[in-house]
Short mmCIF file of C-alpha atoms in Angstrom, two decimals:
data_model
loop_
_atom_site.label_atom_id
_atom_site.label_comp_id
_atom_site.label_asym_id
_atom_site.label_seq_id
_atom_site.Cartn_x
_atom_site.Cartn_y
_atom_site.Cartn_z
CA MET A 1 1.70 -37.22 99.08
CA ARG A 2 -1.20 -39.58 98.56
CA ARG A 3 -3.05 -40.82 101.58
CA LEU A 4 -4.84 -44.14 101.82
CA VAL A 5 -6.75 -45.08 104.92
CA PRO A 6 -7.97 -48.51 105.98
CA LEU A 7 -11.68 -49.06 105.62
CA LEU A 8 -13.16 -50.95 108.51
CA LEU A 9 -16.95 -50.86 108.56
CA VAL A 10 -18.21 -49.29 105.34
CA SER A 11 -19.80 -51.47 102.70
CA SER A 12 -19.22 -50.84 99.01
CA CYS A 13 -21.68 -50.67 96.13
CA GLY A 14 -22.75 -54.17 95.35
CA GLY A 15 -22.82 -55.30 98.97
CA GLU A 16 -19.36 -56.88 99.22
CA MET A 17 -17.60 -56.03 102.47
CA PRO A 18 -13.95 -55.09 101.96
CA SER A 19 -11.27 -56.72 104.05
CA SER A 20 -10.18 -54.72 107.08
CA THR A 21 -6.75 -54.11 105.55
CA SER A 22 -7.93 -52.82 102.17
CA PRO A 23 -6.90 -49.19 101.67
CA ILE A 24 -9.63 -46.95 100.34
CA ALA A 25 -9.02 -44.09 97.92
CA LEU A 26 -10.58 -40.78 98.86
CA ALA A 27 -11.59 -37.92 96.59
CA SER A 28 -8.45 -36.10 97.79
CA ASP A 29 -6.33 -38.89 96.26
CA PHE A 30 -7.66 -37.98 92.80
CA GLN A 31 -7.01 -34.22 93.07
CA GLY A 32 -4.50 -33.19 90.42
CA TYR A 33 -4.70 -36.48 88.50
CA GLU A 34 -4.16 -34.45 85.32
CA THR A 35 -0.52 -33.99 86.43
CA TRP A 36 0.15 -37.75 86.61
CA GLU A 37 1.75 -39.70 83.79
CA SER A 38 -0.71 -39.66 80.90
CA ILE A 39 -1.38 -41.71 77.79
CA VAL A 40 -3.52 -40.28 74.99
CA LEU A 41 -5.49 -42.93 73.14
CA PRO A 42 -7.21 -42.30 69.79
CA ALA A 43 -10.85 -43.01 69.01
CA VAL A 44 -11.57 -46.51 67.69
CA ASP A 45 -14.11 -46.93 64.88
CA GLY A 46 -16.96 -49.07 66.22
CA GLY A 47 -15.42 -48.93 69.70
CA THR A 48 -17.10 -49.42 73.05
CA GLU A 49 -18.06 -46.80 75.64
CA HIS A 50 -14.37 -46.44 76.53
CA SER A 51 -12.85 -46.47 73.06
CA ALA A 52 -15.29 -44.86 70.61
CA ASP A 53 -13.90 -41.41 71.50
CA ALA A 54 -10.35 -40.19 72.02
CA ARG A 55 -9.49 -40.42 75.71
CA THR A 56 -6.64 -39.88 78.13
CA VAL A 57 -5.51 -42.38 80.74
CA PHE A 58 -3.64 -41.18 83.82
CA ILE A 59 -1.73 -43.36 86.32
CA ASN A 60 -0.46 -42.19 89.69
CA LYS A 61 2.56 -44.51 89.69
CA ARG A 62 3.73 -47.36 87.49
CA PRO A 63 4.58 -50.65 89.18
CA PRO A 64 8.25 -51.58 89.60
CA ALA A 65 9.89 -53.40 86.68
CA GLY A 66 9.17 -57.12 86.71
CA SER A 67 5.91 -56.77 88.66
CA THR A 68 3.23 -59.37 88.02
CA GLY A 69 0.50 -57.08 89.34
CA PHE A 70 -0.21 -53.47 90.10
CA PRO A 71 0.56 -52.56 93.72
CA VAL A 72 -2.10 -51.65 96.24
CA GLY A 73 -2.64 -47.90 96.02
CA THR A 74 -2.39 -47.73 92.22
CA LEU A 75 -4.95 -45.30 90.77
CA ILE A 76 -5.80 -45.21 87.06
CA VAL A 77 -8.13 -42.53 85.66
CA LYS A 78 -9.73 -42.66 82.19
CA GLN A 79 -10.95 -39.27 81.03
CA LEU A 80 -13.47 -39.35 78.19
CA PRO A 81 -15.22 -36.35 76.59
CA PHE A 82 -18.29 -36.70 78.83
CA ASN A 83 -17.26 -39.09 81.63
CA THR A 84 -14.30 -39.71 83.89
CA PHE A 85 -13.92 -43.18 85.34
CA ALA A 86 -11.22 -44.59 87.58
CA MET A 87 -9.99 -47.79 89.12
CA GLY A 88 -8.12 -48.09 92.40
CA LYS A 89 -6.15 -51.13 93.57
CA ARG A 90 -7.34 -52.06 97.05
CA GLY A 91 -5.98 -55.59 97.08
CA GLY A 92 -6.87 -58.09 99.75
CA SER A 93 -10.16 -59.89 99.24
CA TYR A 94 -11.89 -56.91 97.63
CA ASN A 95 -13.86 -57.71 94.44
CA THR A 96 -12.93 -61.40 94.45
CA ASN A 97 -15.64 -62.26 91.90
CA GLY A 98 -14.59 -59.55 89.45
CA ALA A 99 -11.33 -57.75 88.73
CA LYS A 100 -9.60 -59.01 91.86
CA GLY A 101 -8.54 -56.25 94.23
CA TRP A 102 -9.87 -53.35 92.10
CA GLU A 103 -12.54 -50.79 93.00
CA TRP A 104 -14.34 -48.66 90.38
CA PHE A 105 -15.12 -44.94 90.48
CA ASP A 106 -17.12 -42.38 88.53
CA LEU A 107 -15.43 -39.00 89.03
CA GLU A 108 -16.98 -35.59 88.51
CA ARG A 109 -15.69 -32.04 88.69
CA HIS A 110 -17.39 -29.90 91.35
CA SER A 111 -18.13 -26.25 90.52
CA SER A 112 -15.21 -25.38 92.83
CA GLY A 113 -12.87 -27.33 90.54
CA ALA A 114 -12.37 -30.18 93.01
CA VAL A 115 -12.66 -33.79 91.87
CA VAL A 116 -15.50 -35.59 93.63
CA ILE A 117 -16.55 -39.23 93.62
CA ALA A 118 -20.04 -39.64 92.11
CA TRP A 119 -20.10 -43.37 92.84
CA ARG A 120 -17.65 -46.07 93.84
CA GLY A 121 -17.58 -49.79 94.48
CA LEU A 122 -17.93 -52.96 92.45
CA GLY A 123 -19.76 -51.07 89.73
CA PRO A 124 -22.46 -48.47 89.29
CA PRO A 125 -25.16 -48.39 91.95
CA VAL A 126 -28.72 -49.35 91.06
CA GLY A 127 -30.22 -46.69 88.82
CA GLU A 128 -26.85 -45.53 87.48
CA GLU A 129 -25.11 -46.64 84.31
CA TYR A 130 -21.50 -47.19 83.40
CA GLY A 131 -21.46 -44.34 80.90
CA LYS A 132 -24.13 -45.29 78.37
CA SER A 133 -23.55 -49.03 78.70
CA SER A 134 -25.46 -51.69 80.58
CA ALA A 135 -22.17 -53.57 81.11
CA SER A 136 -20.42 -53.37 84.45
CA CYS A 137 -16.77 -52.51 85.00
CA ASN A 138 -16.03 -56.11 85.92
CA ASP A 139 -17.59 -57.48 82.72
CA CYS A 140 -14.55 -56.45 80.67
CA HIS A 141 -11.78 -55.95 83.20
CA LYS A 142 -11.99 -59.33 84.95
CA ALA A 143 -11.20 -61.08 81.66
CA GLN A 144 -7.78 -59.36 81.44
CA THR A 145 -6.11 -61.73 83.91
CA ASP A 146 -2.66 -61.60 82.31
CA ASN A 147 -2.37 -57.84 83.07
CA ASP A 148 -4.05 -57.62 86.48
CA SER A 149 -7.36 -56.46 84.93
CA VAL A 150 -5.84 -53.33 83.31
CA LEU A 151 -6.88 -53.01 79.65
CA THR A 152 -4.73 -50.06 78.46
CA PRO A 153 -2.01 -51.65 76.26
CA GLN A 154 0.54 -49.00 77.23
CA LEU A 155 0.21 -50.11 80.87
CA ARG A 156 1.23 -53.71 80.21
CA LEU A 157 3.19 -55.24 83.07
CA ARG A 158 6.73 -56.00 82.01
#
């Protein structure tokens, strides 16, 4: 069973303080993501960092039918050939100037096989890049307001 804990006094990358009721995903929440529902997406000619190569998207749980947003606690992982990124729905007042309620993650595989969080927050920390791009996570995702900032077509809210 997934475990989300409230975050009270830890700031995120980018300096925005989460609300006291925002759940925070831990590395343990991402363990075994490869067993979640998956969607394989083909490479796109001339695509961006996330679409130039074939990739697999994993979701821990789809929202109930008729939802207008993804519920708090939703985790979506995008596995690319050389990077694994994720987004977690925290809700509340988190990321109000970007993809509202969503936190971003760069995941890595430890030598032990465990999934670890390389960075998390509103986007990459200073000195890090979002893959090979200078764009931030919010640059693209916040524009997808009709699907709660989720870009994968197969995860359209119904």
